[in-house]
Short mmCIF file of C-alpha atoms in Angstrom, two decimals:
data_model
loop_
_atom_site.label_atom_id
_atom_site.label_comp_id
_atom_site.label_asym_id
_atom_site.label_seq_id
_atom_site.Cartn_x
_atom_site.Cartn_y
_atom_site.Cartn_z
CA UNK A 1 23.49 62.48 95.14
CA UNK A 2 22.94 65.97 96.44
CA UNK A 3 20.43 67.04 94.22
CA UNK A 4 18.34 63.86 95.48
CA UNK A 5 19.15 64.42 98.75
CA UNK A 6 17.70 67.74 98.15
CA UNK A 7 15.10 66.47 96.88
CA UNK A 8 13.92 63.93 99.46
CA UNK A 9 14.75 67.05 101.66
CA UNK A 10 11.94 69.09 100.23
CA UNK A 11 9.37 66.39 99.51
CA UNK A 12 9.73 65.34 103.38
CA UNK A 13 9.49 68.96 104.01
CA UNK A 14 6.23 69.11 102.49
CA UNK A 15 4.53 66.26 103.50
CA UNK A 16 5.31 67.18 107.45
CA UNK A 17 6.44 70.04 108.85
CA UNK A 18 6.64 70.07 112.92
CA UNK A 19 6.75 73.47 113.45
CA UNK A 20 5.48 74.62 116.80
CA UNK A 21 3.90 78.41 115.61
CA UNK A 22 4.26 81.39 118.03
CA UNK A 23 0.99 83.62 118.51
CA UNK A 24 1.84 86.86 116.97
CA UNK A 25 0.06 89.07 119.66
CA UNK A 26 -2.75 90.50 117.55
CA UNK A 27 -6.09 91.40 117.32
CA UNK A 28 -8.08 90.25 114.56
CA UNK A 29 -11.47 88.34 113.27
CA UNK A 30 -11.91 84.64 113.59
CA UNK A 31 -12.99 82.40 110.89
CA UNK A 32 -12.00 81.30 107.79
CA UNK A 33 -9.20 83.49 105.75
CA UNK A 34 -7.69 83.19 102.33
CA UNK A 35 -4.20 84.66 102.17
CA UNK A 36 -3.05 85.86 98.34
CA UNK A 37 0.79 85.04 98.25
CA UNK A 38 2.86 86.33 95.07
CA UNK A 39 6.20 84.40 94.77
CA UNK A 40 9.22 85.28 92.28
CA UNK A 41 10.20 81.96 90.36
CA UNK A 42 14.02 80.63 90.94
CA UNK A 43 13.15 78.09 88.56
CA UNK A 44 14.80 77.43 84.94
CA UNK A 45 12.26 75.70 83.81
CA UNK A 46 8.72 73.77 84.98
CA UNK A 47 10.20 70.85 86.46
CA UNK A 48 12.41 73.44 89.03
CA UNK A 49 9.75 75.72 89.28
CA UNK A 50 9.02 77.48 92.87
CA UNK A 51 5.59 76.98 92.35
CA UNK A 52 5.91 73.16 93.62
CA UNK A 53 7.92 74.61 96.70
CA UNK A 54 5.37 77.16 97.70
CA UNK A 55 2.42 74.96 96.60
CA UNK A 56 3.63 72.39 99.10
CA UNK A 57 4.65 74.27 101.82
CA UNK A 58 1.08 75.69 101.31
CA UNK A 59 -0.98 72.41 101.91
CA UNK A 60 1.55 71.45 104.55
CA UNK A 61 1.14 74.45 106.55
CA UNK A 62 -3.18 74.20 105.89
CA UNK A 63 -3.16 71.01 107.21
CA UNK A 64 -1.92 72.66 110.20
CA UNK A 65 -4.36 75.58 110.41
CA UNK A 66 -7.42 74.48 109.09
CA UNK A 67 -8.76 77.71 108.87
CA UNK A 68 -5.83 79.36 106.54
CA UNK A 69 -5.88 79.02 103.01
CA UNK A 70 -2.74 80.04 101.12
CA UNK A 71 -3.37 80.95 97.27
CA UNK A 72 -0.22 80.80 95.69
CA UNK A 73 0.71 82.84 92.53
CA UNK A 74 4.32 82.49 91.08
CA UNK A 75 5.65 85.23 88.65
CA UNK A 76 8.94 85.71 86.82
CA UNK A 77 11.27 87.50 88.31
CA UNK A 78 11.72 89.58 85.32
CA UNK A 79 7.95 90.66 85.76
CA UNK A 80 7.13 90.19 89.50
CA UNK A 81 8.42 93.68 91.25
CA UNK A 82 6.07 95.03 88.84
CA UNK A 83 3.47 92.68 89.01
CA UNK A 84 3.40 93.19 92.76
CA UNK A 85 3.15 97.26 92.01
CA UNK A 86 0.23 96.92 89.91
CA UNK A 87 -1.81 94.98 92.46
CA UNK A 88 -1.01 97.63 94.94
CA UNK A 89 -1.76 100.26 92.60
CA UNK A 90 -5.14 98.43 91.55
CA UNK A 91 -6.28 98.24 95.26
CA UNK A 92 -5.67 94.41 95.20
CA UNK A 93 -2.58 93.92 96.95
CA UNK A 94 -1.70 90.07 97.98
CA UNK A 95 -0.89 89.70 101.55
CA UNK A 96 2.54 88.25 101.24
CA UNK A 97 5.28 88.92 98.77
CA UNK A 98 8.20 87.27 97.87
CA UNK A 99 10.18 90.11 95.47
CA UNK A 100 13.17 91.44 95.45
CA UNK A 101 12.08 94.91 97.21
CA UNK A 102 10.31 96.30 99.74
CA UNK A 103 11.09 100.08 100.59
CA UNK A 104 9.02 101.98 97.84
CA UNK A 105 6.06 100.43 99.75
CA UNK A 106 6.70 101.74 103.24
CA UNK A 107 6.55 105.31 102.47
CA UNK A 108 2.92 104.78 101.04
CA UNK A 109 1.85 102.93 104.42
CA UNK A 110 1.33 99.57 102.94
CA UNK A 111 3.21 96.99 104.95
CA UNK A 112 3.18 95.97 108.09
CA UNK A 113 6.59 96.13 110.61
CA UNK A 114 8.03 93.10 111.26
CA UNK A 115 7.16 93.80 115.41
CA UNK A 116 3.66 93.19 114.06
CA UNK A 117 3.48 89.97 112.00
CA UNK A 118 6.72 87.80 113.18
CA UNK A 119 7.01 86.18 116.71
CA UNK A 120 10.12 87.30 118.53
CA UNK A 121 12.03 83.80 118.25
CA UNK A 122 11.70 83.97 114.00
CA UNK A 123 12.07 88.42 114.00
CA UNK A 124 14.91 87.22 116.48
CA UNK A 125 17.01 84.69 113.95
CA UNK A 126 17.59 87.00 111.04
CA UNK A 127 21.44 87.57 110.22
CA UNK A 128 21.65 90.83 111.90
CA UNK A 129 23.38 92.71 108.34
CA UNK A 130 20.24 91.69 106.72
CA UNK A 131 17.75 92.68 109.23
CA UNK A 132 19.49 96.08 109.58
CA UNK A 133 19.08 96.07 105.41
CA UNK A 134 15.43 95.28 105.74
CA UNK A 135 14.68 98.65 107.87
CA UNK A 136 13.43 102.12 107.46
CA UNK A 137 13.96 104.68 109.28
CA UNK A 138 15.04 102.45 111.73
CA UNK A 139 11.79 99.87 112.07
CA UNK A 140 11.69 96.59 109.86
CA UNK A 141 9.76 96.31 107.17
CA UNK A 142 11.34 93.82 104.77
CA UNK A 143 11.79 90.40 106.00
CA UNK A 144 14.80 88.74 104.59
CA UNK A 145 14.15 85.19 102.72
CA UNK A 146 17.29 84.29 100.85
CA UNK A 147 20.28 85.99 100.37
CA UNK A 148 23.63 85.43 98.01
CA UNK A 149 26.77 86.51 97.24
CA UNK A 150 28.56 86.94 93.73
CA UNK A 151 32.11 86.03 92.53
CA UNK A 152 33.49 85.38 89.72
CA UNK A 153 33.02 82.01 87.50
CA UNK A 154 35.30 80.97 84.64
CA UNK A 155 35.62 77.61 82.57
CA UNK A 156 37.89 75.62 83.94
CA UNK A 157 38.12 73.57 81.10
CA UNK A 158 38.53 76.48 78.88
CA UNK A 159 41.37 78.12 81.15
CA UNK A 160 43.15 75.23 82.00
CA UNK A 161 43.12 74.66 77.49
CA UNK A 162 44.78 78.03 77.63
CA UNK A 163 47.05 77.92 80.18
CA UNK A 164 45.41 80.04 82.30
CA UNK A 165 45.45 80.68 86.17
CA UNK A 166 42.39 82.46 87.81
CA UNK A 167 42.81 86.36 87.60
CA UNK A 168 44.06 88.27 90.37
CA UNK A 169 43.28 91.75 89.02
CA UNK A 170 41.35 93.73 86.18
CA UNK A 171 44.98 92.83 84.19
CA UNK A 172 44.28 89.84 84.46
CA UNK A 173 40.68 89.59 83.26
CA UNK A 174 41.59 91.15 80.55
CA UNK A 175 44.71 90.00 79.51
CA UNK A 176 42.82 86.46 80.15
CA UNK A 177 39.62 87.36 77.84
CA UNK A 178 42.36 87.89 75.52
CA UNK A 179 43.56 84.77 74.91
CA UNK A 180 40.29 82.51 75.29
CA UNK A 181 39.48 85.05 72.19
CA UNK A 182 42.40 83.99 70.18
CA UNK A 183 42.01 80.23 71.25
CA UNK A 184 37.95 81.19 69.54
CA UNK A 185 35.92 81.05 72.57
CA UNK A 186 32.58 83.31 71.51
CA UNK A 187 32.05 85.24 74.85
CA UNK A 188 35.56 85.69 76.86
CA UNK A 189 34.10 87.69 79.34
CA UNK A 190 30.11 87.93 79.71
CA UNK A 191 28.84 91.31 80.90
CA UNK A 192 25.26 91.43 81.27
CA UNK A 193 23.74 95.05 81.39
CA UNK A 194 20.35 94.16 80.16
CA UNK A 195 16.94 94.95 82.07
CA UNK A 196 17.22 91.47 84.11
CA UNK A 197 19.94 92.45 86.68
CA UNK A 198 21.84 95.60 85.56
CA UNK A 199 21.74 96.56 88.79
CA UNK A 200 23.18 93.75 90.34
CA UNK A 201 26.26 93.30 87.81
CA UNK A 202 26.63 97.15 87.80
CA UNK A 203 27.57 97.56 91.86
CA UNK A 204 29.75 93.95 91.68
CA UNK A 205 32.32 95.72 89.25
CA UNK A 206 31.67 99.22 91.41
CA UNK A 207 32.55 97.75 94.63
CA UNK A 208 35.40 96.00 92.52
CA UNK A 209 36.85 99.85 91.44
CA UNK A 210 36.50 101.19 95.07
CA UNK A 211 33.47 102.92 94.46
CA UNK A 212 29.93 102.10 94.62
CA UNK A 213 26.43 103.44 95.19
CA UNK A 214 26.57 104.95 97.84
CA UNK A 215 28.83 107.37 100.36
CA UNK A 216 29.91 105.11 102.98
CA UNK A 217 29.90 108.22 105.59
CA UNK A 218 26.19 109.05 105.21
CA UNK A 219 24.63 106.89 103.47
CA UNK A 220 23.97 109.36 100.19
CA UNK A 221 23.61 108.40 96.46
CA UNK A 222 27.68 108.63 94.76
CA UNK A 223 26.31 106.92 91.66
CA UNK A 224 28.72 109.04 89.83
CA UNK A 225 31.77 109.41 91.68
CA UNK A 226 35.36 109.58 89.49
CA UNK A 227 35.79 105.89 90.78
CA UNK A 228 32.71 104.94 89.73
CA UNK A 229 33.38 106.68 86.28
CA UNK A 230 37.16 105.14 86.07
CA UNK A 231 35.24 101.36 86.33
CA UNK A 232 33.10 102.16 83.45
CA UNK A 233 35.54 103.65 81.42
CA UNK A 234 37.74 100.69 82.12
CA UNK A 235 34.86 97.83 80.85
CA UNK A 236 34.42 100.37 77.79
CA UNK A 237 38.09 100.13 77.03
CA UNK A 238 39.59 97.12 77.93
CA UNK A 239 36.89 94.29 77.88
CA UNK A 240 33.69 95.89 75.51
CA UNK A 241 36.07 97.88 73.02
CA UNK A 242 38.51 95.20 72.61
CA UNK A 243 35.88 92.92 71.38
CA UNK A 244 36.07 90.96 74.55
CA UNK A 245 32.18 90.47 76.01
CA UNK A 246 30.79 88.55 73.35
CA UNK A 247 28.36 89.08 69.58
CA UNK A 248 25.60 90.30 72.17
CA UNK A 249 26.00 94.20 73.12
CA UNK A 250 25.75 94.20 76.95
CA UNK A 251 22.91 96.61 76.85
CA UNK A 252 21.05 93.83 75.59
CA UNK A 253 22.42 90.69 77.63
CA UNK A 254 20.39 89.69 79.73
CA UNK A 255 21.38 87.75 82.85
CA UNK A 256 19.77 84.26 82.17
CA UNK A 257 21.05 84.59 78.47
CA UNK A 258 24.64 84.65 80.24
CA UNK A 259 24.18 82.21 82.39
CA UNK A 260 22.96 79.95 79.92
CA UNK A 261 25.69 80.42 77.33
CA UNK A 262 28.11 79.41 80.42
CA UNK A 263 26.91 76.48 80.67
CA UNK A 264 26.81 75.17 77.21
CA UNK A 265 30.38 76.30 77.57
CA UNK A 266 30.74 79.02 75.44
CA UNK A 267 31.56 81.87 78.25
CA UNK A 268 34.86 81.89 79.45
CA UNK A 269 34.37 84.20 82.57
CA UNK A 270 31.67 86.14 84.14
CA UNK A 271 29.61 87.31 87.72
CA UNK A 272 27.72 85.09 89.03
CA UNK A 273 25.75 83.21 92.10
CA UNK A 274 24.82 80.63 93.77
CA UNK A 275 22.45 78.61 91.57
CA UNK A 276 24.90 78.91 88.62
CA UNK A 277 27.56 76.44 90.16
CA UNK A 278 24.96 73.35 90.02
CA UNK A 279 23.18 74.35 86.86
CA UNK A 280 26.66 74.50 86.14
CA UNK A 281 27.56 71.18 87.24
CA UNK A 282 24.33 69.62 85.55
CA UNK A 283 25.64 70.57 81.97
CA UNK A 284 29.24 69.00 82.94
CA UNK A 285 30.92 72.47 83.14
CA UNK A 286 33.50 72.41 85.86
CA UNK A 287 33.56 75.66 87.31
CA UNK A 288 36.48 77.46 88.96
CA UNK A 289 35.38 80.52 91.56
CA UNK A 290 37.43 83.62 93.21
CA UNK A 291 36.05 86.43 94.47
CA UNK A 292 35.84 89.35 91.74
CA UNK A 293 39.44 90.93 91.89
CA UNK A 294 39.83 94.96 92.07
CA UNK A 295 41.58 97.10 89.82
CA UNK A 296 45.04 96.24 91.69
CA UNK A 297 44.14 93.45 93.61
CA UNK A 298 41.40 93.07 96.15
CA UNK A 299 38.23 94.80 95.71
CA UNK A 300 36.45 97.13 98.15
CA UNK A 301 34.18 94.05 99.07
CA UNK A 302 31.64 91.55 97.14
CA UNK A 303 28.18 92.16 96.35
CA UNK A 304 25.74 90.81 98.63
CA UNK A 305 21.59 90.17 97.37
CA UNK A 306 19.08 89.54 100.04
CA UNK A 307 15.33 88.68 98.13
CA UNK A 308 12.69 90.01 100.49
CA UNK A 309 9.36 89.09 101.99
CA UNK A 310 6.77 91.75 102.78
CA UNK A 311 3.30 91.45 104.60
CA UNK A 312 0.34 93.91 102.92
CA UNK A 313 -1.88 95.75 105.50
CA UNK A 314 -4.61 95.97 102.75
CA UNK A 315 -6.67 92.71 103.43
CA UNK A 316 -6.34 92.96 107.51
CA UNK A 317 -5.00 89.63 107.67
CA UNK A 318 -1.92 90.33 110.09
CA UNK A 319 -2.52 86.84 112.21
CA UNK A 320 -2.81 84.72 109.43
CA UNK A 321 -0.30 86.48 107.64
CA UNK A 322 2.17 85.98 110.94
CA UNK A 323 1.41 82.43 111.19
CA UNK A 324 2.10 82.01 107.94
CA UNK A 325 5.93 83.27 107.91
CA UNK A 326 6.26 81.75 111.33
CA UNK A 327 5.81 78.58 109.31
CA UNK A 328 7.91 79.53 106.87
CA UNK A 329 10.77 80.85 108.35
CA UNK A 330 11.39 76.88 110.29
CA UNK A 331 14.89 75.93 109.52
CA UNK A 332 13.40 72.72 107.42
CA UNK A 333 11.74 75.19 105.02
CA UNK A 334 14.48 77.58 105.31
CA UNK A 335 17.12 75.10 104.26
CA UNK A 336 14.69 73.27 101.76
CA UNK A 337 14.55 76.66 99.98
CA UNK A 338 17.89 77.37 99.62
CA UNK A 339 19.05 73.63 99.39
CA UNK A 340 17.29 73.49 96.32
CA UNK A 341 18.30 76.65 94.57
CA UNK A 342 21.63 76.69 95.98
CA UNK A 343 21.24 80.16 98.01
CA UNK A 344 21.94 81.37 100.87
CA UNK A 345 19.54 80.79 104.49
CA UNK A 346 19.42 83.80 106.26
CA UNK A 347 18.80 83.08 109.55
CA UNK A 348 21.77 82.52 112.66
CA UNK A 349 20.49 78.89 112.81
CA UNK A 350 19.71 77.91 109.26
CA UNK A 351 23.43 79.26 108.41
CA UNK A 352 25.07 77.42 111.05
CA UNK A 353 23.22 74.01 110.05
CA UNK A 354 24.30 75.03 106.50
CA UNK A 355 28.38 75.87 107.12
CA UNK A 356 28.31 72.31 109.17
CA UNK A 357 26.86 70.06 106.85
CA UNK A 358 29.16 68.63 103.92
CA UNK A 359 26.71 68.20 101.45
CA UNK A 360 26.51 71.98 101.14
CA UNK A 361 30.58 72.60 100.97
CA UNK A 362 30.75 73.71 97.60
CA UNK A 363 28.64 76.57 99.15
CA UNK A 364 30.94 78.09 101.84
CA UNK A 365 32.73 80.35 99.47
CA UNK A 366 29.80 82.15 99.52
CA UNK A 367 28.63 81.72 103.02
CA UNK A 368 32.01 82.91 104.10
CA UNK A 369 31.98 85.81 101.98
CA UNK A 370 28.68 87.05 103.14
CA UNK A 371 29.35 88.62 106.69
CA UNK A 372 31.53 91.18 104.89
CA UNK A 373 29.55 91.70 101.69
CA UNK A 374 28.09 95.08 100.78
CA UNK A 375 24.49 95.58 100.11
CA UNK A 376 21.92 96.85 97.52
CA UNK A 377 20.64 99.96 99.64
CA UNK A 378 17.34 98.19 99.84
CA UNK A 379 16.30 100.87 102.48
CA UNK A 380 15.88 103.88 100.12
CA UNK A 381 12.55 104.26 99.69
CA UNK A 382 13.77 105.19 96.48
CA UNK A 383 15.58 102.43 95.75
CA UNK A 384 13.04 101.21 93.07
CA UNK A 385 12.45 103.95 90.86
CA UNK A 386 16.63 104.50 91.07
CA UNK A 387 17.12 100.58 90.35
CA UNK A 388 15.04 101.11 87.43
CA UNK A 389 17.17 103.63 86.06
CA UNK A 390 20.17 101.13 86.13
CA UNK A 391 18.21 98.65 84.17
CA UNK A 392 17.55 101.22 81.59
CA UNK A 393 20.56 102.87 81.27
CA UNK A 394 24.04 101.79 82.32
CA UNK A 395 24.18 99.46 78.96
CA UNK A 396 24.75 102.74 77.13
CA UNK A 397 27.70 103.16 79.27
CA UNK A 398 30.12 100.98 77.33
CA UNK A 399 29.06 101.34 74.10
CA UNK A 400 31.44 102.61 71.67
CA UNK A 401 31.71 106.44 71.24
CA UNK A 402 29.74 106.77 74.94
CA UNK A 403 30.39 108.69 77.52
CA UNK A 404 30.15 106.53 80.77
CA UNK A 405 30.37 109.90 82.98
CA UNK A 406 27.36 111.22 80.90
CA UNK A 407 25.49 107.79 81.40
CA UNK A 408 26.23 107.78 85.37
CA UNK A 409 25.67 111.51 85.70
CA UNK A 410 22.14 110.72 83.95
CA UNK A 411 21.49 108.08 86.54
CA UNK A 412 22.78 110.50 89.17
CA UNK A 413 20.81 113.00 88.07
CA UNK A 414 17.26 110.46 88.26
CA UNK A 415 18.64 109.28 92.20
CA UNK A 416 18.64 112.80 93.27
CA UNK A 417 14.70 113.73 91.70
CA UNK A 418 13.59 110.37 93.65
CA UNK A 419 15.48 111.16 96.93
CA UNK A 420 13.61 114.83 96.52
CA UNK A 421 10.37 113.06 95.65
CA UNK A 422 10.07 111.10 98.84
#
């Protein structure tokens, strides 16, 4: 029933929208303007696919302002950070992106503030932790569009076979992945360190250690701090050594190849969002989901992902571009969005709609665990280059014969050139 109700949700969203748009305050030439719009794809497949989403919202919001056209282009998310960077690089930005950063461009002048493009009610309505993420140097830049938080999924059907309670601390994981391995489950504990989301997975079992990427006093790369280094050489030992992650090295696990395997039901435990519960629930896996335990209990804090919008000086187009995410930011398209990909809204109003309305219970969990979540330091302008890094590297980290404080000092080492670089 939900996933219809979603689904009447977004076709009504797209067939009228009532928005009342806010004049953004700026200067600019009148006639008729064609706004290039690059997207990153939450779908798993074509019939899911964002492009229907943004193509939609598109012809709603041209109905509406005749003299706006809105050329969508959806890319992977495995491809679309990059994507984007060519196109700036080529001289042929898009006006809008959707991505999953924003800082690397600020430095090079690119973007417009948020002061610029967004009225004051929709700049106004951002969860204040993620507008305060979306700034450098103090001014916004990056315009939060969803946001998540991770814990930890396991089979329930697999744990409750085994006689298994949800684990409280690393002990437990492991002493868990154990026995799903003896009862012949293929991947007790899924650990994906492959070039999707290294990153991601890298700071959830950080923050779970105590550590993290970065000093908490002044803001400074700690990539490899001797908690950091303890984590690493903990997943080495107790979970990758052991035989516990699965026949695929983590290295070369990719996200989506994880997420997959859990729900055919052949993952026992492992990170993950949103969007996994009901793809999840659509493969009749019944998913139990705590937040991801520390070494000795409670960890540091969870992992919290904002994706980002950013608006391209290149073309000129800052009142069409305003009018534009003025549209998009309504709480109808807001909740649409993450209504249909299971995410997180991340606006005051959108939230509260969200944390009131049953249908969207089995999201709280993460909605609660949000205000207190720690962030991807999406402000580094060298944030990209360092994220990279992550992708490339950390893998090697838990490999046999490694050394994981060689691996993070090598990351360490690539955080410090781009810090000097910029």
């Amino acid at each position: 029933m939900r996933r219809r109700y979603l689904g009447m949700t977004a076709a009504i969203a797209a067939w009228g929208m009532t928005m009342a748009l806010a004049g953004c305050g700026s200067t600019g030439g009148s006639g008729d303007v064609t706004l290039k719009f690059v997207a990153a794809d939450y779908g798993t497949n074509s019939e899911n696919s964002s492009e229907k989403y943004w193509s939609a919202l598109a012809s709603a919001f041209e109905s509406k302002n005749p003299g706006i056209k809105i050329d969508v282009r959806v890319r992977p998310w495995k491809t679309v950070d990059s994507d984007v960077a060519t196109m700036v690089e080529e001289n042929k930005a898009p006006d809008i992106a959707q991505v999953g950063s924003y800082a690397n461009y600020v430095k090079q002048g690119e973007l417009y503030t948020a002061d610029e493009v967004l009225s004051v009610p929709t700049q106004a309505n951002f969860l204040s932790q993620l507008s305060e993420a979306g700034k450098v140097n103090r001014i916004q830049y990056g315009l939060p569009f969803v946001a998540s938080t991770r814990l930890l999924f396991y089979n329930q059907k697999l744990f409750d076979q085994a006689g298994l309670d949800a684990p409280k601390d690393w002990d437990d994981i492991q002493s868990n992945a154990e026995a799903l391995k003896a009862m012949g489950v293929t991947t007790p504990f899924a650990l994906p360190l492959g070039s999707e989301e290294a990153q991601g997975e890298t700071l959830m079992w950080l923050l779970s250690g105590g550590g993290g990427y970065t000093d908490t006093a002044d803001g400074s790369y700690n990539i490899d701090s001797q908690q950091n280094i303890k984590t690493f050489q903990w997943l080495q030992k107790e979970l990758v050594g052991k035989g516990l992650t699965g026949p695929v090295a983590p290295a070369k696990l990719d996200r989506a190849m994880a997420f997959k395997a859990f729900t055919s039901g052949q993952v026992g435990m492992l990170n993950g969002h949103p969007s996994l519960m009901a793809e999840a629930a659509k493969q009749g896996v019944k998913v139990g989901m705590v937040p991801l335990p520390g070494a000795n209990g409670k960890a540091k804090a969870s992992m919290g992902v904002a994706d980002w919008m950013m608006a391209f000086k290149q073309n000129g187009h800052r009142t069409a571009i305003g009018k534009f995410l003025d549209f998009a930011y309504d709480d109808k398209n807001v909740m649409s969005f993450a209504g249909q990909y299971d995410l997180l809204p991340v606006t005051y109003s959108a939230n509260e709609a969200m944390m009131a309305d049953p249908q969207y219970a089995d999201l709280r969990k993460f909605l609660n665990a949000l205000p207190t979540s720690e962030l991807i330091p999406y402000g580094k302008n060298s944030w990209a280059s360092v994220s990279e890094s992550f992708k490339k590297n950390i893998g090697k980290a838990v490999e046999p014969g490694a050394s994981p404080s060689n691996v993070l000092g090598g990351i360490a080492r690539d955080a410090a050139a781009a810090e000097a670089a910029e």
